[in-house]
Amino acid sequence: MATDRLLAQPGPTPDGGSGQQSQRPFTSRLPSLTGLRFPAALAVFAYHAALPIPTLRLFADDSTEFRFVDIADQAGGLGVAFFFVLSGFVLTWSARADDTVTGFWRRRLVKIVPNYVVAWALAMVLFASTYTPARTAIVNLLMLQVWIPDFNTYFSVDPPSWSLGAEAFFYLSFPFLHRVFRAIRPERLVFWITGAVAAVVATPAVAYLLLPDTPGVPGGYEGSVSQYWFSYVLPPVRMLDFALGMLVAHAVRSGRWRNIGMVWSGLLLVAGYVATHYVPYLYAQRAVLVVPIALLIAAAAIADNEGRFTIFRNRAMTWLGEISFAFYLLHFIVLTELRDLLGTRMYSTVEGVGLLLFAIAATVLVSWVLYRLVEAPITRRFSSPRRTRPAVRND
């Protein structure tokens, strides 16, 4: 038996015995979750578009600008938390019984690294090289920026790309977490899920209590650079979101999840987003959103598994979901370059909204190009070894 075959470890069945966690066949395709990726990426776009800094701001009227800032203030946190929970859920749902650790890592590597390198190079050529030290640029290229508690490092080069540094850590950990989580008895999953949620909620409290409250985060947000890094950026802490998604996937597949449906989940997510305006900043970024996010992801997966209609599984939404990874990496570059091309002029509300819609369309276009020319062909070509060697018997 191959020594790295860790994904195939048997897990408990719904009745508590040993074997596969399955009462009935599950679909391997979850188009609604693919479709939901684009609204999550669009939320991150809205957050960056609303930043009131000269290199991004478009609206001349201060009241319009700061109303936009207020509305989109936690959209970035929402989008990133959604992607982290979704990643854990989907990887668990689609885990192959005969997979190997190296096979899993290979697929993740060829999926994320090519797009990441292209976005890094574009950002460096177009704007980041003028103010980014060589050491910081290299750390960013290696996806190590998230391990350094310095605001200008973990948000360097192409700022949204920090989350890929966290995802890389999740992917390295997934085969071993998956082995542990498969061994959990289904009736105990509720305690593990509750524990993961409690840990997410406790993270800001730990940051506020134990870490220094200076220097402050640029922009006047509540909290210090180190508090923000610990509660929002640091990979082992953000892996709680990823682990929650994994646990929820196991609960759904073992029949231990109480589904409230996509409508109620969506309404709870909206309510949670409204609540972000009334809680301390670090709590707003994920603590009040993580439960509705998990509920919505599970509800969408169950709807797909049961073949029910959702507005996210049509062809247009799934196509947008497929290019959403490229959209996520490229949108900040498009926004920055658009502002640079426009010069210093500010715009009316109608003009500014039109420019933002143009930026979305432009980002969709360049994302499609990146997906077609880089992501899709490289993933197809290199996801599997060129030659499949005969299995080594260990009789």
Coordinates of N, CA and C in Angstrom, one line a residue, residues 58-65 67-68 346-356:
L58 N -13.5 56.8 -6.8 CA -14.0 57.4 -8.1 C -15.0 58.5 -7.8
F59 N -15.8 58.4 -6.7 CA -16.9 59.4 -6.4 C -16.4 60.7 -5.9
A60 N -16.8 61.8 -6.5 CA -16.4 63.1 -6.1 C -17.2 63.5 -4.8
D61 N -18.4 63.1 -4.7 CA -19.2 63.5 -3.5 C -18.8 62.7 -2.3
D62 N -18.5 63.4 -1.2 CA -18.1 62.7 0.0 C -19.2 61.8 0.6
S63 N -20.4 62.3 0.6 CA -21.5 61.6 1.2 C -21.7 60.3 0.4
T64 N -21.6 60.3 -0.9 CA -21.8 59.1 -1.8 C -20.6 58.2 -1.5
E65 N -19.4 58.7 -1.4 CA -18.2 57.8 -1.2 C -18.4 57.1 0.1
R67 N -21.0 56.6 2.0 CA -22.1 55.7 2.1 C -21.7 54.4 1.5
F68 N -21.0 54.4 0.4 CA -20.5 53.2 -0.3 C -19.5 52.5 0.7
M346 N -12.5 63.2 -10.5 CA -13.5 62.5 -9.7 C -14.9 62.6 -10.5
Y347 N -15.8 61.7 -10.1 CA -17.0 61.5 -10.9 C -18.3 61.6 -10.1
S348 N -19.4 62.0 -10.8 CA -20.7 62.0 -10.2 C -21.1 60.6 -9.8
T349 N -22.2 60.5 -9.0 CA -22.7 59.2 -8.6 C -23.0 58.3 -9.8
V350 N -23.7 58.8 -10.8 CA -24.1 58.1 -11.9 C -22.9 57.6 -12.7
E351 N -22.0 58.6 -12.9 CA -20.7 58.2 -13.7 C -19.9 57.2 -12.9
G352 N -19.8 57.4 -11.6 CA -19.0 56.4 -10.8 C -19.6 55.0 -10.8
V353 N -20.9 54.9 -10.7 CA -21.5 53.6 -10.8 C -21.3 53.0 -12.2
G354 N -21.4 53.8 -13.2 CA -21.1 53.3 -14.6 C -19.7 52.8 -14.7
L355 N -18.7 53.5 -14.1 CA -17.3 53.1 -14.2 C -17.1 51.8 -13.4
L356 N -17.8 51.6 -12.3 CA -17.7 50.4 -11.5 C -18.3 49.2 -12.3

